[in-house]
Coordinates of C-alpha atoms and ligand atoms in Angstrom, one line a residue:
M1 CA 107.3 135.3 108.7
A2 CA 105.8 132.4 106.8
S3 CA 105.8 129.2 108.8
K4 CA 107.0 126.1 107.1
V5 CA 104.3 123.5 106.3
P6 CA 105.6 120.0 105.5
L7 CA 103.8 117.5 103.4
F8 CA 103.5 115.1 106.3
S9 CA 104.7 115.0 109.9
V10 CA 105.5 111.6 111.4
E11 CA 106.0 113.4 114.7
A12 CA 102.6 115.0 114.7
A13 CA 101.0 111.7 113.5
N14 CA 102.5 109.7 116.4
R15 CA 102.0 112.3 119.1
G16 CA 100.4 110.8 122.2
I17 CA 100.9 107.2 121.2
D18 CA 102.6 104.8 123.7
L19 CA 105.4 103.6 121.4
T20 CA 107.8 102.7 124.1
G21 CA 105.3 100.5 125.8
A22 CA 104.9 98.5 122.6
F23 CA 108.7 98.3 122.2
S24 CA 109.4 97.1 125.7
R25 CA 106.5 94.6 125.7
V26 CA 108.2 92.9 122.7
A27 CA 111.7 93.3 124.1
N28 CA 110.7 91.6 127.3
S29 CA 108.9 88.8 125.6
H30 CA 112.1 87.8 123.8
W31 CA 110.0 86.7 120.8
F32 CA 110.5 88.7 117.7
I33 CA 109.0 86.9 114.7
L34 CA 105.5 85.5 114.2
G35 CA 104.3 85.5 117.8
G36 CA 101.4 86.8 119.8
E37 CA 101.8 90.5 118.6
V38 CA 101.5 89.5 115.0
A39 CA 98.5 87.2 115.6
G40 CA 96.8 89.9 117.8
F41 CA 97.2 92.6 115.2
E42 CA 96.1 90.4 112.4
R43 CA 92.9 89.5 114.3
A44 CA 92.2 93.2 115.1
F45 CA 92.8 94.4 111.6
A46 CA 90.6 91.7 110.0
N47 CA 87.9 92.7 112.4
Y48 CA 88.4 96.4 111.6
V49 CA 88.1 95.8 107.8
G50 CA 85.3 93.3 108.3
V51 CA 86.9 90.2 106.6
G52 CA 87.7 86.7 107.7
A53 CA 91.4 87.0 107.8
C54 CA 94.4 89.3 107.7
V55 CA 97.9 88.0 106.9
S56 CA 100.6 90.4 107.9
L57 CA 103.6 90.8 105.6
A58 CA 106.9 92.8 105.3
N59 CA 105.4 95.6 103.1
G60 CA 102.6 96.6 100.8
T61 CA 104.4 95.7 97.5
D62 CA 104.8 92.1 98.8
A63 CA 101.1 92.1 99.6
L64 CA 100.3 92.8 95.9
E65 CA 102.9 90.3 94.7
L66 CA 101.9 87.5 97.0
S67 CA 98.2 88.1 96.2
L68 CA 99.0 87.7 92.5
R69 CA 101.0 84.5 93.3
A70 CA 98.2 83.1 95.4
L71 CA 95.9 83.6 92.5
D72 CA 98.4 81.6 90.3
V73 CA 99.5 84.5 88.2
T74 CA 102.7 83.4 86.5
R75 CA 105.1 84.5 83.8
D76 CA 103.5 85.9 80.7
D77 CA 100.0 86.2 82.2
S78 CA 98.5 89.6 82.1
V79 CA 97.2 91.7 85.0
A80 CA 94.8 94.7 84.5
L81 CA 95.7 97.8 86.5
V82 CA 96.0 101.6 86.2
A83 CA 99.1 103.4 85.3
N84 CA 98.8 106.5 87.6
A85 CA 99.3 104.8 91.0
G86 CA 103.1 105.0 91.6
F87 CA 104.2 101.8 89.9
Y88 CA 103.6 99.7 93.0
G89 CA 101.2 97.3 91.3
S90 CA 103.4 97.2 88.2
T91 CA 106.4 96.3 90.4
A92 CA 104.5 93.3 91.7
V93 CA 103.4 92.3 88.2
H94 CA 106.9 92.6 86.8
A95 CA 108.4 90.7 89.7
I96 CA 106.4 87.7 88.6
G97 CA 107.3 88.2 84.9
A98 CA 103.7 88.9 84.1
N99 CA 102.5 91.7 81.8
P100 CA 100.6 94.8 82.8
L101 CA 97.4 95.5 80.9
Y102 CA 97.0 99.2 81.6
V103 CA 93.5 100.6 81.9
D104 CA 92.6 104.3 81.8
I105 CA 91.2 106.2 84.8
D106 CA 88.0 108.2 85.4
A107 CA 88.5 112.0 85.0
D108 CA 86.8 112.9 88.2
S109 CA 88.1 110.3 90.7
L110 CA 91.4 109.5 89.0
T111 CA 90.7 105.8 89.9
M112 CA 90.1 103.0 87.4
S113 CA 87.4 103.7 84.9
P114 CA 84.8 101.0 84.9
S115 CA 84.0 101.6 81.2
A116 CA 87.6 101.4 80.2
L117 CA 87.9 98.1 82.2
R118 CA 84.8 96.7 80.5
E119 CA 86.3 97.6 77.1
A120 CA 89.7 96.0 77.9
L121 CA 88.0 92.8 79.0
L122 CA 86.3 92.5 75.6
R123 CA 89.7 92.1 74.0
H124 CA 91.8 90.5 76.8
K125 CA 91.4 88.0 79.5
P126 CA 93.8 89.0 82.3
K127 CA 94.5 86.6 85.1
A128 CA 93.7 89.2 87.7
I129 CA 92.7 92.9 88.1
I130 CA 94.3 95.3 90.6
V131 CA 92.2 98.3 91.5
T132 CA 93.9 101.1 93.5
H133 CA 92.0 103.3 95.9
L134 CA 94.3 106.2 95.0
Y135 CA 94.9 109.1 97.4
G136 CA 92.5 107.4 99.8
Q137 CA 89.5 107.6 97.4
L138 CA 87.6 104.4 97.1
A139 CA 87.4 103.5 93.4
A140 CA 84.1 102.7 91.7
I141 CA 84.6 99.4 93.4
E142 CA 81.0 98.0 93.3
D143 CA 80.9 98.5 89.5
I144 CA 84.4 97.1 89.0
A145 CA 83.7 94.1 91.2
E146 CA 80.6 93.3 89.1
I147 CA 82.5 93.7 85.8
A148 CA 85.3 91.5 87.2
S149 CA 83.0 88.8 88.5
R150 CA 81.0 88.7 85.2
A151 CA 84.3 88.2 83.3
G152 CA 85.4 85.6 85.8
V153 CA 88.6 87.5 86.8
P154 CA 89.6 87.8 90.4
L155 CA 89.9 91.3 91.9
I156 CA 92.7 92.7 94.1
E157 CA 92.2 96.0 95.9
D158 CA 95.3 98.1 96.5
C159 CA 94.3 99.8 99.8
A160 CA 97.7 101.1 100.7
Q161 CA 96.4 104.7 100.7
A162 CA 92.8 103.9 101.9
H163 CA 92.8 102.3 105.4
G164 CA 89.3 102.9 106.7
A165 CA 87.7 104.3 103.5
M166 CA 84.1 102.9 103.2
R167 CA 80.9 103.0 101.2
G168 CA 77.6 101.5 102.3
Q169 CA 79.1 100.0 105.5
R170 CA 81.8 98.2 103.5
M171 CA 85.4 99.0 103.9
A172 CA 88.3 99.1 101.5
G173 CA 89.8 95.7 101.5
S174 CA 86.5 93.8 101.8
F175 CA 85.3 94.1 98.2
G176 CA 87.9 92.1 96.3
T177 CA 89.3 88.6 96.7
F178 CA 92.3 90.3 98.3
G179 CA 92.8 93.7 99.9
C180 CA 96.5 94.8 100.0
F181 CA 97.7 97.2 102.7
S182 CA 101.0 99.0 103.4
F183 CA 101.9 100.3 106.8
Y184 CA 104.8 102.5 105.6
P185 CA 105.2 105.3 108.2
T186 CA 103.3 108.0 106.2
K187 CA 100.3 105.8 105.4
N188 CA 97.0 106.4 107.2
L189 CA 98.0 103.6 109.5
G190 CA 101.8 103.6 109.7
A191 CA 104.4 101.5 111.4
L192 CA 107.8 102.6 112.6
G193 CA 109.3 101.0 109.6
D194 CA 108.0 98.8 106.8
G195 CA 104.9 96.6 107.1
G196 CA 102.1 95.3 105.0
A197 CA 99.2 92.9 105.0
V198 CA 96.5 91.2 102.9
T199 CA 92.9 90.9 103.9
C200 CA 91.0 88.0 102.6
S201 CA 87.8 86.1 103.3
D202 CA 88.7 83.0 101.4
E203 CA 90.3 80.7 104.0
A204 CA 92.3 78.7 101.5
L205 CA 93.7 81.7 99.8
A206 CA 94.6 83.4 103.1
K207 CA 96.4 80.2 104.1
K208 CA 98.3 80.2 100.8
V209 CA 99.6 83.7 101.4
K210 CA 100.7 82.6 104.9
V211 CA 102.7 79.8 103.2
L212 CA 104.1 82.1 100.6
R213 CA 105.3 84.6 103.2
Q214 CA 107.5 82.0 104.8
Y215 CA 109.5 80.3 102.1
G216 CA 106.6 78.3 100.7
W217 CA 106.6 76.0 103.8
N218 CA 103.4 74.1 104.2
T219 CA 104.9 72.7 107.3
K220 CA 108.3 73.5 108.7
Y221 CA 111.1 72.9 106.2
S222 CA 108.7 71.3 103.7
V223 CA 108.3 73.4 100.6
E224 CA 105.1 72.4 98.9
T225 CA 104.2 75.8 97.4
A226 CA 106.3 77.5 94.7
G227 CA 106.9 81.2 94.7
G228 CA 107.6 81.6 98.4
R229 CA 109.9 84.0 100.1
N230 CA 110.5 85.6 103.4
S231 CA 108.0 88.4 103.9
R232 CA 107.1 88.5 107.6
M233 CA 106.1 91.4 109.7
D234 CA 108.2 91.9 112.9
E235 CA 106.5 91.5 116.3
V236 CA 107.6 95.1 117.1
Q237 CA 105.8 96.6 114.1
A238 CA 102.7 94.5 114.9
A239 CA 102.7 95.8 118.5
I240 CA 103.0 99.4 117.3
L241 CA 100.3 98.9 114.7
H242 CA 98.0 97.3 117.2
E243 CA 98.6 100.3 119.5
K244 CA 97.8 102.7 116.7
L245 CA 94.8 101.0 115.2
P246 CA 92.2 102.4 117.6
H247 CA 93.3 105.9 116.6
L248 CA 92.9 105.3 112.8
D249 CA 89.3 106.6 112.5
G250 CA 90.2 109.8 114.5
W251 CA 93.3 110.4 112.3
N252 CA 91.2 109.9 109.2
A253 CA 88.6 112.4 110.5
E254 CA 91.5 114.9 111.0
R255 CA 92.7 114.4 107.5
K256 CA 89.2 114.8 106.2
A257 CA 88.6 118.0 108.1
V258 CA 91.7 119.5 106.4
A259 CA 90.4 118.2 103.0
R260 CA 87.0 119.9 103.7
R261 CA 88.7 123.2 104.5
Y262 CA 90.6 123.0 101.2
G263 CA 87.5 122.0 99.2
A264 CA 85.6 125.0 100.5
A265 CA 88.4 127.5 100.3
F266 CA 89.4 126.5 96.7
A267 CA 85.8 126.2 95.3
D268 CA 86.0 129.5 93.4
L269 CA 89.6 129.1 92.2
P270 CA 90.4 127.7 88.7
V271 CA 91.5 124.4 90.2
R272 CA 89.9 121.0 90.4
T273 CA 89.6 119.8 94.0
A274 CA 89.2 116.3 95.4
A275 CA 86.2 114.5 94.1
S276 CA 84.7 113.5 97.5
V277 CA 85.0 114.5 101.1
D278 CA 82.6 111.7 102.2
D279 CA 83.3 108.4 104.0
D280 CA 84.7 106.9 100.8
Y281 CA 87.7 109.3 101.0
V282 CA 90.2 109.1 103.8
A283 CA 92.4 112.0 102.5
H284 CA 95.7 110.1 102.4
L285 CA 96.8 112.7 99.9
Y286 CA 95.0 116.0 99.0
V287 CA 95.5 116.5 95.3
I288 CA 94.3 119.5 93.2
R289 CA 94.6 119.9 89.5
T290 CA 95.6 123.0 87.5
R291 CA 97.2 123.7 84.2
E292 CA 99.5 126.0 86.1
R293 CA 100.9 123.3 88.2
E294 CA 104.6 124.1 87.9
A295 CA 104.1 127.8 88.6
L296 CA 101.8 127.2 91.5
R297 CA 104.2 124.7 93.0
A298 CA 107.2 127.1 92.8
F299 CA 105.1 130.0 94.2
I300 CA 103.8 128.2 97.3
G301 CA 107.2 126.6 97.8
E302 CA 108.7 130.1 98.2
R303 CA 106.1 130.7 100.9
G304 CA 107.2 127.6 102.8
V305 CA 104.5 125.2 101.6
A306 CA 105.7 121.8 100.7
S307 CA 104.1 120.0 97.8
E308 CA 104.6 116.9 95.7
V309 CA 103.4 115.3 92.5
H310 CA 101.9 111.8 93.0
Y311 CA 102.9 110.6 90.5
P312 CA 105.0 112.4 87.9
I313 CA 105.6 109.5 85.5
P314 CA 102.8 107.1 84.4
D315 CA 103.8 103.5 84.7
H316 CA 103.9 102.9 80.9
Y317 CA 106.5 105.6 80.6
Q318 CA 108.9 104.3 83.2
R319 CA 112.2 103.9 81.5
A320 CA 113.1 100.5 82.9
Y321 CA 110.1 98.9 81.3
A322 CA 108.9 101.4 78.7
T323 CA 110.2 99.3 75.8
A324 CA 108.9 96.0 77.1
S325 CA 106.1 94.2 75.2
A326 CA 102.9 96.0 74.9
A327 CA 104.0 99.1 76.8
H328 CA 104.7 100.9 73.5
D329 CA 101.3 101.4 72.1
V330 CA 99.4 102.1 75.2
H331 CA 97.2 105.1 75.0
L332 CA 95.8 106.4 78.2
P333 CA 94.6 110.0 77.5
V334 CA 93.1 110.7 80.9
T335 CA 96.1 109.3 82.8
E336 CA 98.6 111.2 80.7
Q337 CA 96.7 114.5 81.0
S338 CA 96.2 114.2 84.7
T339 CA 99.9 113.6 85.2
T340 CA 100.7 117.2 84.0
E341 CA 98.1 118.8 86.3
I342 CA 98.1 117.1 89.7
L343 CA 99.6 118.7 92.8
T344 CA 99.6 117.3 96.3
L345 CA 99.1 119.7 99.2
P346 CA 100.0 119.1 102.9
C347 CA 97.2 117.2 104.6
F348 CA 98.0 115.1 107.7
P349 CA 96.7 114.4 111.2
G350 CA 98.1 116.9 113.7
M351 CA 98.3 119.6 111.1
T352 CA 97.5 122.9 112.9
E353 CA 94.8 125.4 112.0
E354 CA 97.5 127.9 111.3
Q355 CA 99.3 125.6 108.9
V356 CA 96.0 124.9 107.0
N357 CA 95.3 128.7 106.8
H358 CA 98.9 129.3 105.6
V359 CA 98.4 126.8 102.7
I360 CA 95.1 128.3 101.8
A361 CA 96.5 131.8 101.8
A362 CA 99.5 130.8 99.7
V363 CA 97.3 129.1 97.0
H364 CA 94.9 132.1 97.0
A365 CA 97.8 134.5 96.7
F366 CA 98.9 132.7 93.6
F367 CA 95.6 133.1 92.0
D368 CA 95.6 136.7 93.2
R369 CA 92.6 136.6 95.4
A370 CA 92.0 137.6 99.0
P371 CA 92.0 134.6 101.2
R372 CA 88.6 133.5 102.6
Q373 CA 88.3 132.1 106.1
Ligands
LIG401 C1 102.8 102.8 99.5 C2 102.0 102.1 98.4 C3 102.3 100.7 98.1 C4 103.5 100.0 98.5 O1 103.7 99.8 99.8 P1 105.2 99.5 100.4 O2 104.9 99.1 101.8 O3 106.0 100.8 100.3 O4 105.7 98.4 99.6 C5 101.5 100.1 97.2 N1 100.4 100.8 96.6 C6 100.1 102.1 96.9 C7 99.0 102.7 96.2 C8 100.9 102.8 97.8 O5 100.7 104.0 98.1

């Protein structure tokens, strides 16, 4: 009988990790907030990404918001970003009362189109740009960084799906003024709860995020920076993440091996496969595109293969904000088209050979071809 293949398995991902050791270390230290575990993880993660500093936070959305605040983005400023990345960047922009300036995506990579950005910057001067390395695929970050720097606009990388993705020895989170990470349990590096961080090589800006994550205190009880809040990472989560960090590259290699199997197996099918299986893609999500998305989804679902759409509603169509300001007359043809075609297949560390084969067979059965091994 058909085995069930989930979209992700936290159990498989955490197998073999000494979680209880990290827990008891913190419990026995009797220190739970902003202690040695947090400092240790921040140092290790900054080293891993290859930047001067890492500031840990409560979650990835706060990383985006506090980056924007550190760059002095305020109410009514505009921020350039894509509309196909799950509304996380938009959540941060709206939390500040700023306005999203949506930029279309590249049809191959589904990440921000450099030419669309260039065009937008001819007509607008946003206060910041957020580029998302969607599905674990590094965007055209070198081009985008150059366009941003020519326009004098700071660049924020949303790396929440791209821990460890690299091109030319540089890692996601080291190209922009800020790199923003989430450690939500299903991310490539996941905590046992919420967690986030920014990476940053500008000492003053990193310091500002540290101040903003703790009420805007420049020193204890002295609020000298506006826009602060409580957004600290727990010692327990930092200890877990520090324990897991040495395994990240291995897990990414496992994800990529699954992606390579899919890429080869689906090459002759009428579907678009992931644009890259190189170092610049860490296979956070394996997304195919087909006009028959709904039928394929139902068909493989009946055969026990989980799937999902990341993401079904482009940001400018989200009901809560769709009538706000400029959202009305936004035209993003590539974004809108891709939304109807994308389908995420199971791809996670610890996924068995049998599970991968089962997914491949189910997709092939839909297109009525014999599975190839
Ligand atoms: C998960 C995610 C976030 C948000 O992270 P949280 O920790 O859930 O706040 C931001 N951006 C992208 C692209 C994500 O996938």
